[in-house]
Short mmCIF file of C-alpha atoms in Angstrom, two decimals:
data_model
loop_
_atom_site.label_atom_id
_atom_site.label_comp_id
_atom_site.label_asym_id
_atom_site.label_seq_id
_atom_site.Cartn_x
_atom_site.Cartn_y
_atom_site.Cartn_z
CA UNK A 149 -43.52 -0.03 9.93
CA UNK A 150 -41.09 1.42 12.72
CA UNK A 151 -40.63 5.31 12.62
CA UNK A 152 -39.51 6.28 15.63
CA UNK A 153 -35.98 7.33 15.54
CA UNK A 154 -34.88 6.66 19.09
CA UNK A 155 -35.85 2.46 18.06
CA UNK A 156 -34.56 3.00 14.51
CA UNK A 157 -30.83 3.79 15.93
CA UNK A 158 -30.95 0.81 18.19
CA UNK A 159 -31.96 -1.25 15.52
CA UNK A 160 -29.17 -0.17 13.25
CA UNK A 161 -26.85 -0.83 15.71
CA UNK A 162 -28.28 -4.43 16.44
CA UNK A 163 -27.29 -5.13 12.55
CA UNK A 164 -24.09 -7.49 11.54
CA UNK A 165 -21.50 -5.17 11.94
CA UNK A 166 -19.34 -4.15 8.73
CA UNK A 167 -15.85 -4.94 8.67
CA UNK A 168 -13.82 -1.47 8.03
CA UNK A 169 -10.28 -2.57 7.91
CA UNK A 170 -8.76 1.04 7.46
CA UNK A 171 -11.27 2.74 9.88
CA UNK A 172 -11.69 0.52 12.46
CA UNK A 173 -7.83 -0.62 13.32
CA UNK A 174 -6.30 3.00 12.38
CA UNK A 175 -8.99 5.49 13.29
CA UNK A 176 -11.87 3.92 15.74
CA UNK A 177 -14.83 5.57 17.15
CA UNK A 178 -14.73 8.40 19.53
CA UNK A 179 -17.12 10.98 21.16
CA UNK A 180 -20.25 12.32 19.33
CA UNK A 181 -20.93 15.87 19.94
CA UNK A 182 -24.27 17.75 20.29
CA UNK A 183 -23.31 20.11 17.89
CA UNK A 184 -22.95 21.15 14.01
CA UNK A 185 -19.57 21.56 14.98
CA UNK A 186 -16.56 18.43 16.05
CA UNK A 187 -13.91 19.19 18.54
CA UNK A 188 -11.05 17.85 16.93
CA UNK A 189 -7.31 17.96 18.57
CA UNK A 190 -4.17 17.03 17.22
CA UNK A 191 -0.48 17.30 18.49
CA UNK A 192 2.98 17.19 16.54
CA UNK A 193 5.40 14.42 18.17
CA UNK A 194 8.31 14.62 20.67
CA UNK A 195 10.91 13.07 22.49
CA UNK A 196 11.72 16.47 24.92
CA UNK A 197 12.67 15.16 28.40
CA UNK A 198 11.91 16.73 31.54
CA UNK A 199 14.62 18.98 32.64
CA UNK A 200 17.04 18.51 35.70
CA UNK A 201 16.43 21.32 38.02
CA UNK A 202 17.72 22.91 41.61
CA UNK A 203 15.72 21.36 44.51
CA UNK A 204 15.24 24.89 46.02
CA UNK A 205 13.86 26.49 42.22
CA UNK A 206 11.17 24.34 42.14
CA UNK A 207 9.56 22.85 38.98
CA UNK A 208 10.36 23.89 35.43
CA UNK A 209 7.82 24.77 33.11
CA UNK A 210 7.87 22.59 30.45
CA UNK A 211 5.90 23.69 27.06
CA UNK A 212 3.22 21.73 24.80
CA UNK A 213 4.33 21.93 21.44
CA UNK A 214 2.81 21.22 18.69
CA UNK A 215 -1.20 21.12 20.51
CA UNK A 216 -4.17 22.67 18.36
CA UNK A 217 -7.54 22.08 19.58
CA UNK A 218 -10.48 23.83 16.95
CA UNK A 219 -13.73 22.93 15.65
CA UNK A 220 -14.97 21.57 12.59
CA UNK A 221 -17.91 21.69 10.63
CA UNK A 222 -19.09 18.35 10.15
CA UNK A 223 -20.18 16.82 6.67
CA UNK A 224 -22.92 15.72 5.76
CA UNK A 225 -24.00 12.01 4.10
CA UNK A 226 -27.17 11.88 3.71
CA UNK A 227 -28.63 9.28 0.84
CA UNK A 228 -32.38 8.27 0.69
CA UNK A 229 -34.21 4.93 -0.86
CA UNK A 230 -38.19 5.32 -1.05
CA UNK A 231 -40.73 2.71 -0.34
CA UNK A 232 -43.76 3.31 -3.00
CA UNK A 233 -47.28 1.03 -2.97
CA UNK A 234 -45.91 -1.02 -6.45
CA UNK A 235 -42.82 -2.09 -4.54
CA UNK A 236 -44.96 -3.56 -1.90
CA UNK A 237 -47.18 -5.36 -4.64
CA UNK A 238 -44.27 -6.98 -5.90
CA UNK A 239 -42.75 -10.33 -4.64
CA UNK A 240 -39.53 -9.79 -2.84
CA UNK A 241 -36.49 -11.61 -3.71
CA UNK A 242 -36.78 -15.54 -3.22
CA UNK A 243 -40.09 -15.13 -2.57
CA UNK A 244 -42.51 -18.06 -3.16
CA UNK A 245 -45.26 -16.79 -5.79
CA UNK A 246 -47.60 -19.03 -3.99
CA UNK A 247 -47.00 -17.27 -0.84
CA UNK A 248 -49.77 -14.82 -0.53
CA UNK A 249 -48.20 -11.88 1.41
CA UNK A 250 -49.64 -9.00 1.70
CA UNK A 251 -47.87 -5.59 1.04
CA UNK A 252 -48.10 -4.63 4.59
CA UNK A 253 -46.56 -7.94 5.81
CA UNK A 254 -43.04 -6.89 3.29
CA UNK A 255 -43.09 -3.24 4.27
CA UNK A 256 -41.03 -3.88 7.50
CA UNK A 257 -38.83 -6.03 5.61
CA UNK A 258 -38.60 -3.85 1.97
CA UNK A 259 -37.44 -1.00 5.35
CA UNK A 260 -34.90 -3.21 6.88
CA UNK A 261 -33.11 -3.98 3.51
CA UNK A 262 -33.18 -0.07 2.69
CA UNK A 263 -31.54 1.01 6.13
CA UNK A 264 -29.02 -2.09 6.10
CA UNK A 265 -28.45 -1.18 2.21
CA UNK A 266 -27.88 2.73 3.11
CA UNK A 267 -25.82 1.97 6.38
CA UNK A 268 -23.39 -0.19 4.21
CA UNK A 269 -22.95 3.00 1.78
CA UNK A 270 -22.04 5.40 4.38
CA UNK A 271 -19.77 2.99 6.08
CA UNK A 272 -17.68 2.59 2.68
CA UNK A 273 -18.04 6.77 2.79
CA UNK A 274 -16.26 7.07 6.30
CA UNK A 275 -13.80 4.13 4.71
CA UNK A 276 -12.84 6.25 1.88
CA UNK A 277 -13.04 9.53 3.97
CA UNK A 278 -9.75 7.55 6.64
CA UNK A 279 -7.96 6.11 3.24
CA UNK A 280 -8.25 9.68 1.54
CA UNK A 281 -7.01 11.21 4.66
CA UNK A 282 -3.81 8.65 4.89
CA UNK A 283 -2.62 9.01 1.26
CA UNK A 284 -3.15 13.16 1.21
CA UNK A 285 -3.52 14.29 4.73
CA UNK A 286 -6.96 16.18 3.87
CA UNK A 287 -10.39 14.77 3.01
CA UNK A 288 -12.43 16.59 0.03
CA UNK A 289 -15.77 16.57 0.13
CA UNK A 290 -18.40 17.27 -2.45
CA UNK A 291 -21.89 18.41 -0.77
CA UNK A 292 -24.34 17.37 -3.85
CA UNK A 293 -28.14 18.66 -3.96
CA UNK A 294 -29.30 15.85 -6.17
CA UNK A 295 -28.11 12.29 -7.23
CA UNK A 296 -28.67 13.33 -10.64
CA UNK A 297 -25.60 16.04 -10.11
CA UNK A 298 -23.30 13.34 -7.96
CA UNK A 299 -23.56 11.03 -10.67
CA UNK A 300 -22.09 13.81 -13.27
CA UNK A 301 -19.86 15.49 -10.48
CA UNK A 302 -21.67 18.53 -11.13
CA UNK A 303 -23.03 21.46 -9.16
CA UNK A 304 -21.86 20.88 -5.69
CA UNK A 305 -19.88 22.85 -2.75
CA UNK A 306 -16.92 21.81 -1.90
CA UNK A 307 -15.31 21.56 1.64
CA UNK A 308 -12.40 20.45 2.56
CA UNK A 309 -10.77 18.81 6.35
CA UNK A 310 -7.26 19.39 6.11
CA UNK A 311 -4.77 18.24 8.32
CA UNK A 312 -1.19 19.76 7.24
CA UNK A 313 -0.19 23.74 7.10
CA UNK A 314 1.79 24.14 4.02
CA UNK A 315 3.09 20.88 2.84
CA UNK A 316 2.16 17.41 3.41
CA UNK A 317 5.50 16.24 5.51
CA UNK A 318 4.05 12.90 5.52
CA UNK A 319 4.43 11.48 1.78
CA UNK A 320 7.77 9.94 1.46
CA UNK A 321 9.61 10.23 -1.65
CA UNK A 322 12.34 7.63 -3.00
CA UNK A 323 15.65 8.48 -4.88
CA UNK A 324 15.25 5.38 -6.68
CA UNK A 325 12.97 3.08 -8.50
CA UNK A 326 11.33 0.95 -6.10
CA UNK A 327 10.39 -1.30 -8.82
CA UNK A 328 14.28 -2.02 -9.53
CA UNK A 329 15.28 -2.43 -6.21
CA UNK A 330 17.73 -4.70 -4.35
CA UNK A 331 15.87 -6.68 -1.74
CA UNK A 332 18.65 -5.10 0.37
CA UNK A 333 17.67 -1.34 -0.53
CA UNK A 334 14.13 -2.32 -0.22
CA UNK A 335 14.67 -3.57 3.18
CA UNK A 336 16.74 -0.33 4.16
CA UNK A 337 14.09 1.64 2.94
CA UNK A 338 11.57 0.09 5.07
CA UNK A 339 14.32 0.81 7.85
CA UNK A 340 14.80 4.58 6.68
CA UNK A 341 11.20 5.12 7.30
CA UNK A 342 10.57 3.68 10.74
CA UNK A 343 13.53 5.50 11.54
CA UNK A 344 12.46 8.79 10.14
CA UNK A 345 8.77 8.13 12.45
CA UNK A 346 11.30 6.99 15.36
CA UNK A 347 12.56 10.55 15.35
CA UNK A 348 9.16 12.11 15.71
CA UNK A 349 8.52 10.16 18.73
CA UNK A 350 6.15 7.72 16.54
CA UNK A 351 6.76 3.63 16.79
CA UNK A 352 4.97 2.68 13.86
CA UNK A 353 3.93 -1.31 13.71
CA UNK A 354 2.31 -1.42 9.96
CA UNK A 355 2.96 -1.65 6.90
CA UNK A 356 -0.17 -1.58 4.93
CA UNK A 357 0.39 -1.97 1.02
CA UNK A 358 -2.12 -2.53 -2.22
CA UNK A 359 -2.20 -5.68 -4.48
CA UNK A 360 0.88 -4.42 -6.39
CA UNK A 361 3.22 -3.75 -3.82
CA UNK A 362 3.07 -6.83 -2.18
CA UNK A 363 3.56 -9.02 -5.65
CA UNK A 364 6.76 -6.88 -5.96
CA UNK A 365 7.94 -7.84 -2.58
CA UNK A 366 6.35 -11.58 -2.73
CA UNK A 367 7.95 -12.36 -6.05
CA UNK A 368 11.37 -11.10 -4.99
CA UNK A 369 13.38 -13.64 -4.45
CA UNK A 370 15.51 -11.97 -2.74
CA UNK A 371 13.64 -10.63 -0.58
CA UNK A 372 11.98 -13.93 0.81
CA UNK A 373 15.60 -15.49 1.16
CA UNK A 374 16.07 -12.52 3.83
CA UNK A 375 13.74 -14.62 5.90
CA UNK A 376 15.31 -18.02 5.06
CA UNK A 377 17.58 -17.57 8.43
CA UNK A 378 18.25 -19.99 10.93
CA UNK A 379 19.34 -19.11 14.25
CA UNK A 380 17.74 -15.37 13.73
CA UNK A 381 14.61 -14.13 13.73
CA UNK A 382 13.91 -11.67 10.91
CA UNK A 383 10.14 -12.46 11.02
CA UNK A 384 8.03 -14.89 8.74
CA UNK A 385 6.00 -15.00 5.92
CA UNK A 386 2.36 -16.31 6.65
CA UNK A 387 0.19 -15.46 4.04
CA UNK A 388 -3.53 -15.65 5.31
CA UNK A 389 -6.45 -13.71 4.06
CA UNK A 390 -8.23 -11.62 6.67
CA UNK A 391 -12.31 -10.56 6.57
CA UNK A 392 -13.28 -7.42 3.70
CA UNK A 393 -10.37 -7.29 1.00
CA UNK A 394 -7.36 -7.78 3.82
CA UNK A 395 -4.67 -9.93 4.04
CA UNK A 396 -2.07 -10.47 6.36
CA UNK A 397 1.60 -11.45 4.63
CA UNK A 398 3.01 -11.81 7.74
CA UNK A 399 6.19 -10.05 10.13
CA UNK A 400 9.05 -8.67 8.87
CA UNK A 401 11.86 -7.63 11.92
CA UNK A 402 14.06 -4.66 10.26
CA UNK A 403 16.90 -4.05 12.48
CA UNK A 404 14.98 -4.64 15.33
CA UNK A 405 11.84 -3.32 14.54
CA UNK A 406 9.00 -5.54 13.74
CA UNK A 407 6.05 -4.68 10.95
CA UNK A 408 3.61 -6.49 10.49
CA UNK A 409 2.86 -6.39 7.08
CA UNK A 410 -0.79 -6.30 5.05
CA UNK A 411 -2.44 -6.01 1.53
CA UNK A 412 -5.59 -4.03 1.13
CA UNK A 413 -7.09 -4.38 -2.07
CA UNK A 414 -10.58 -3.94 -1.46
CA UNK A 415 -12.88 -1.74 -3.79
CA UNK A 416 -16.03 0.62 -3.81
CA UNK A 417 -18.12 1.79 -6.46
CA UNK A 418 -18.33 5.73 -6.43
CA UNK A 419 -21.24 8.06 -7.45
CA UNK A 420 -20.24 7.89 -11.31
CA UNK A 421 -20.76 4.19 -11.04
CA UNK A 422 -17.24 3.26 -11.41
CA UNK A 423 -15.13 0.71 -9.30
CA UNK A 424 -12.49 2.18 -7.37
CA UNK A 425 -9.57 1.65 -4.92
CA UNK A 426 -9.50 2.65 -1.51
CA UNK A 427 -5.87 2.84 -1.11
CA UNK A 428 -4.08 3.79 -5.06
CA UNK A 429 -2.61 1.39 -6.90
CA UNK A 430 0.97 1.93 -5.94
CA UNK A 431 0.57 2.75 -1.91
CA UNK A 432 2.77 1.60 0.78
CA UNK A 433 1.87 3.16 4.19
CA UNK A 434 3.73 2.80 7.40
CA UNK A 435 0.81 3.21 10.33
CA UNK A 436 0.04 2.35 14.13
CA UNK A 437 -3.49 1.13 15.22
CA UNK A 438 -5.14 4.09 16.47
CA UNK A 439 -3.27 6.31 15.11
CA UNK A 440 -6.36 8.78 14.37
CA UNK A 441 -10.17 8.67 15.75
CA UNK A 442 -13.43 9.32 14.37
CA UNK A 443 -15.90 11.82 15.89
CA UNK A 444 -19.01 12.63 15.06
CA UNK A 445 -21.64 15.85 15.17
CA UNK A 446 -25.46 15.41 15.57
CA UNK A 447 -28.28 15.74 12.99
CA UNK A 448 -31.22 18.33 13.15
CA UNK A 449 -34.12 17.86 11.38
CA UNK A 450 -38.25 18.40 11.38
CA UNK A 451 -40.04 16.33 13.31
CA UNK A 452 -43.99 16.46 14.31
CA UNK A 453 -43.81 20.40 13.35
CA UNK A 454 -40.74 21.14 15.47
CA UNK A 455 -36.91 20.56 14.83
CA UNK A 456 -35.10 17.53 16.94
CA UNK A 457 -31.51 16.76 17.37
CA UNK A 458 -29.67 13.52 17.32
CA UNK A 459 -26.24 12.94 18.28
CA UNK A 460 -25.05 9.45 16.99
CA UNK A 461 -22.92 7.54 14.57
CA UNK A 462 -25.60 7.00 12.34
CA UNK A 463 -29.36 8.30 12.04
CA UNK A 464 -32.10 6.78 10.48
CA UNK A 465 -35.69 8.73 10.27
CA UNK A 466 -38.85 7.61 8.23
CA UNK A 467 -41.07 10.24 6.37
CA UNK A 468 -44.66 9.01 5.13
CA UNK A 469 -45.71 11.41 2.06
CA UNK A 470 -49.19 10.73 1.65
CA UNK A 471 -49.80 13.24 -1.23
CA UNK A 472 -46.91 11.21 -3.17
CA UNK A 473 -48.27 7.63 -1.77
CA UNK A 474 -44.67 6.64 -0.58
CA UNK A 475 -42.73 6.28 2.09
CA UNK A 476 -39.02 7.25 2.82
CA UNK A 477 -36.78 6.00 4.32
CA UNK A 478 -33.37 8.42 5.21
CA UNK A 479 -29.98 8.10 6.97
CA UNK A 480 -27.23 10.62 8.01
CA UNK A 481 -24.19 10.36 9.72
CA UNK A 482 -21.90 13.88 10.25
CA UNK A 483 -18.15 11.90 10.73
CA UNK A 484 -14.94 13.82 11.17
CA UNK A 485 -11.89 11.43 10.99
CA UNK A 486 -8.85 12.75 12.31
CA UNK A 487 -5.41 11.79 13.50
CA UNK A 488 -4.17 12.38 17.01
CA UNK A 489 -0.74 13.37 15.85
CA UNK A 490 -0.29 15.25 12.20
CA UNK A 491 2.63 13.65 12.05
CA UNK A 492 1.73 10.01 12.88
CA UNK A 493 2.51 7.89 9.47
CA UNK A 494 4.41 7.97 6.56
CA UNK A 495 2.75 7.27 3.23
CA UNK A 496 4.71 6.54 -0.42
CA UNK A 497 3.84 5.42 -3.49
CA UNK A 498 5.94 3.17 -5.95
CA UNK A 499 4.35 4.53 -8.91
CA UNK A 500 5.81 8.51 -7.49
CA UNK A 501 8.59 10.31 -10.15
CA UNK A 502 11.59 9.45 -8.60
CA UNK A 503 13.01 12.76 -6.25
CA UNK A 504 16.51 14.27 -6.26
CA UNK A 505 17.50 14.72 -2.75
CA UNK A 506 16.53 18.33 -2.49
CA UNK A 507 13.22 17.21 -3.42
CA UNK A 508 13.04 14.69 -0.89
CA UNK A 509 12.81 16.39 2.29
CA UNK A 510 11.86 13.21 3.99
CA UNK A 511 14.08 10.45 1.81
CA UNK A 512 17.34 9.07 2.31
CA UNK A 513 19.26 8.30 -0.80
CA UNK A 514 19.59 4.70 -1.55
CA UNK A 515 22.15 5.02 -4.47
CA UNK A 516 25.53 4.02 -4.00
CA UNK A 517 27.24 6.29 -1.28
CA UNK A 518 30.06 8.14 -2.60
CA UNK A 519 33.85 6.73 -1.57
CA UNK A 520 34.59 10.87 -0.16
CA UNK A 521 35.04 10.43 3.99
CA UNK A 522 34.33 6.83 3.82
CA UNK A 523 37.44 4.87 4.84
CA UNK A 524 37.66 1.66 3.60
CA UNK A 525 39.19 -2.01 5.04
CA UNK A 526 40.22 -4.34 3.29
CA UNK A 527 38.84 -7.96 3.11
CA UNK A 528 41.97 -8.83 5.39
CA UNK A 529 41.27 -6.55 8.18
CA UNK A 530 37.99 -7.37 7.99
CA UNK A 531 38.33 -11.15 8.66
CA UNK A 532 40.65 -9.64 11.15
CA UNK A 533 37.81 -8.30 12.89
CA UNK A 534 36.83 -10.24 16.40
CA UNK A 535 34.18 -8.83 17.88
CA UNK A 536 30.50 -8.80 15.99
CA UNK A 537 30.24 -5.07 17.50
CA UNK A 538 33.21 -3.96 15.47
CA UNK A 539 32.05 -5.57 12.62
CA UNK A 540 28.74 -3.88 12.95
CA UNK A 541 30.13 -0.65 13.94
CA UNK A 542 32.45 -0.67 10.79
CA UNK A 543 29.38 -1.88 8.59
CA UNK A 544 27.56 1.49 9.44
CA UNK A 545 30.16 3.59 8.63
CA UNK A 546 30.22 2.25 5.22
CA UNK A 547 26.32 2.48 4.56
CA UNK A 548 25.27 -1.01 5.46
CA UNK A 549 22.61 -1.02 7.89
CA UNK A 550 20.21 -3.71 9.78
CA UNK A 551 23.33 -6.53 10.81
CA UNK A 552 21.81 -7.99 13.90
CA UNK A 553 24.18 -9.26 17.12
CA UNK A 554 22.29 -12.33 16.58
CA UNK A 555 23.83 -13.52 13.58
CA UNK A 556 27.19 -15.28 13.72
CA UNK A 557 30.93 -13.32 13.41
CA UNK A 558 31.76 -15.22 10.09
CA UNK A 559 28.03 -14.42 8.64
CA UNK A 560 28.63 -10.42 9.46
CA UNK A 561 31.84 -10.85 8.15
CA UNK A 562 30.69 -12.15 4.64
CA UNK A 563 27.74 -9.83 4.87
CA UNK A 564 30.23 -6.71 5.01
CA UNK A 565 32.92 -8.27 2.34
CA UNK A 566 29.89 -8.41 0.09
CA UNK A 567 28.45 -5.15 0.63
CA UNK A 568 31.22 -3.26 0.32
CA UNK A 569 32.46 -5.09 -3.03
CA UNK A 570 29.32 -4.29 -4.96
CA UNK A 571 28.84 -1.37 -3.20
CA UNK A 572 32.53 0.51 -3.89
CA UNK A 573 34.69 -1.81 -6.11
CA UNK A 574 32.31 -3.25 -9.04
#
């Protein structure tokens, strides 16, 4: 049996690597510290530019807004699987019976199963710990003393990473149904949000959305005519299914901006013993591949009568108890997720109460807009129209957004004549 923890790290990270959808694309690995503590730092967007100034007054001090830099105590994951002497006596799985091991020829293997077993759990923890973070903007964590009290949800202290000051800014509310949605108000909304992330200095590429959310978009009708266009490119539906619960549904180009667009559906099984969700039912997020990063503090522990220190992703250590006749065998990891900029992403959920406006710090209203201040053509004028900029220009002042140059002057046309008749005159 290997015990030495210096070979036991390599080894782990010799093993098939995991597939972490969430963690890997939106908040990869970055330093490990040799420390209890994580050096975390986050910034708020901008779009300041740099000032024009005098030659002779030299340079302009320009200020960093928004930068916090502070340390974090690390958590701590920490589960255990023992190795006892009636394991060993015991055929392994698919084992011949006619094979005549030996228990000391399936201890390395009964070891290698445990760690690979274990490192799978606390990968799904750090998954949940980046989904968690998305959908609330802080991570809650339950420090247990016993599995006996994490299966009950009893008896633990509770810390919690949080990554907002007085309100989550990030959860974006709708003033209507999404459910009931147009395709067209569905679309806008998509467009409402980038824009909203556009104004924090934040070019999201995204969308990541759960089983449900997708069959409300893919069963629109609607919605997949908008891609039915020939002559412009307003992205494509391509439907393929990508490794660990993922698939991709393809580009969508709103106004300009192109998503790409994916449903994560994939499950975990929690300390109660219950299957659950990464993302909830319900979630539609609008991200950017490394958005966030993952850092990570060392582990301290006993070792030959004196304690050691191990700064790595994850640590495995052996422990022979020859009083109890076992071995086992023990992992921790310390992670700290975190994004770069607190106000990276935009998160909503179709499932939400629908918000008034004064509720809805971050939403745009996607009722009809009232007739006050807007000044309507008429279908004449409109035809009347010659250039597609006018056209576009008018369709804006009305409400309609996401015409594209690239369509053709009778098409905007129709597309404004339309809007503007279900919009103000039905």
């Amino acid at each position: 049996m290997v015990v030495e923890t210096r070979v036991l790290i390599n080894a782990i990270k010799k093993m098939y690597p995991v597939a972490q959808f969430f963690k890997d694309r939106y908040f990869p690995d970055g330093r490990v510290f040799y420390s209890e503590k994580a050096l975390i730092e986050t910034k708020e967007g901008n779009k300041k530019i740099a000032p024009f100034v005098i030659p002779m007054a030299g340079n302009i001090v320009m200020e960093s807004e928004g930068y916090r830099a502070e340390q974090v105590s690390a958590p701590y994951i920490a589960p255990k699987m023992p190795i006892t002497a009636e394991e060993l006596e015991k055929k392994a799985f698919g084992e011949s019976p006619e094979s005549n091991r030996t228990p000391a020829s399936r201890e390395n293997e009964i070891q290698s199963e445990h760690m690979d077993d274990m490192r799978q759990a606390i990968l799904r923890t750090h998954e949940v710990m980046c989904t968690e973070l998305i959908t609330t903007g802080q991570i809650i964590m339950k420090h247990y003393a016993s599995a006996e009290d994490a299966a009950q949800g009893l008896n633990y202290k509770r810390n919690v990473l949080r990554f907002y000051d007085n309100e989550f800014k990030n959860k974006y509310l709708f003033t209507k149904d999404f459910k009931t949605m147009t395709a067209a108000e569905k679309i806008q909304e998509f467009y409402k949000m980038a824009r909203i992330l556009k104004k924090r200095g934040v070019h999201a590429t995204d969308i990541v959305m759960t089983g449900d959310v997708s069959m409300v978009l893919m069963t629109d009708k609607d919605f997949l005519d908008f891609y039915d266009k020939k002559s412009v490119n307003t992205g494509s539906i391509d439907q393929r299914e990508l490794p660990n619960g993922v698939a991709c549904n393809g580009t969508i180009n709103v106004n300009g901006i192109v998503f790409t667009m994916f449903t994560y559906d994939e499950e975990y099984e929690d300390l109660d013993g219950e299957a659950k969700p990464f993302l909830p039912k319900g979630t539609i997020a609008f991200l950017r591949p490394g958005l966030g990063t993952t850092v990570y503090s060392q582990v301290t522990f006993v070792k030959n009568g004196s304690f050691v220190s191990y700064a790595d992703k994850i640590v495995p250590r052996v422990v022979a108890s020859e009083k109890d006749n076992m071995v086992e065998v023990q992992m921790f990891s310390r992670p700290v997720p975190y994004p770069l900029d607190i106000d990276g992403w935009l998160v909503a959920n179709i499932y939400d109460a629908v918000a008034t406006e004064a509720e809805a710090d971050n939403s745009v209203d996607t009722d009809e807009p009232p007739t006050e201040g807007v000044d309507l053509k008429t279908e004449a004028e409109i035809n009347a129209m010659t250039t597609k900029a006018e056209v576009i220009a008018y369709a804006e002042s009305i409400g309609l957004s996401g015409l594209s140059s690239e369509e053709k002057l009778a098409e905007l046309r129709a597309a404004v004549i339309k809007y503007q008749k279900e919009t103000y005159e039905d």
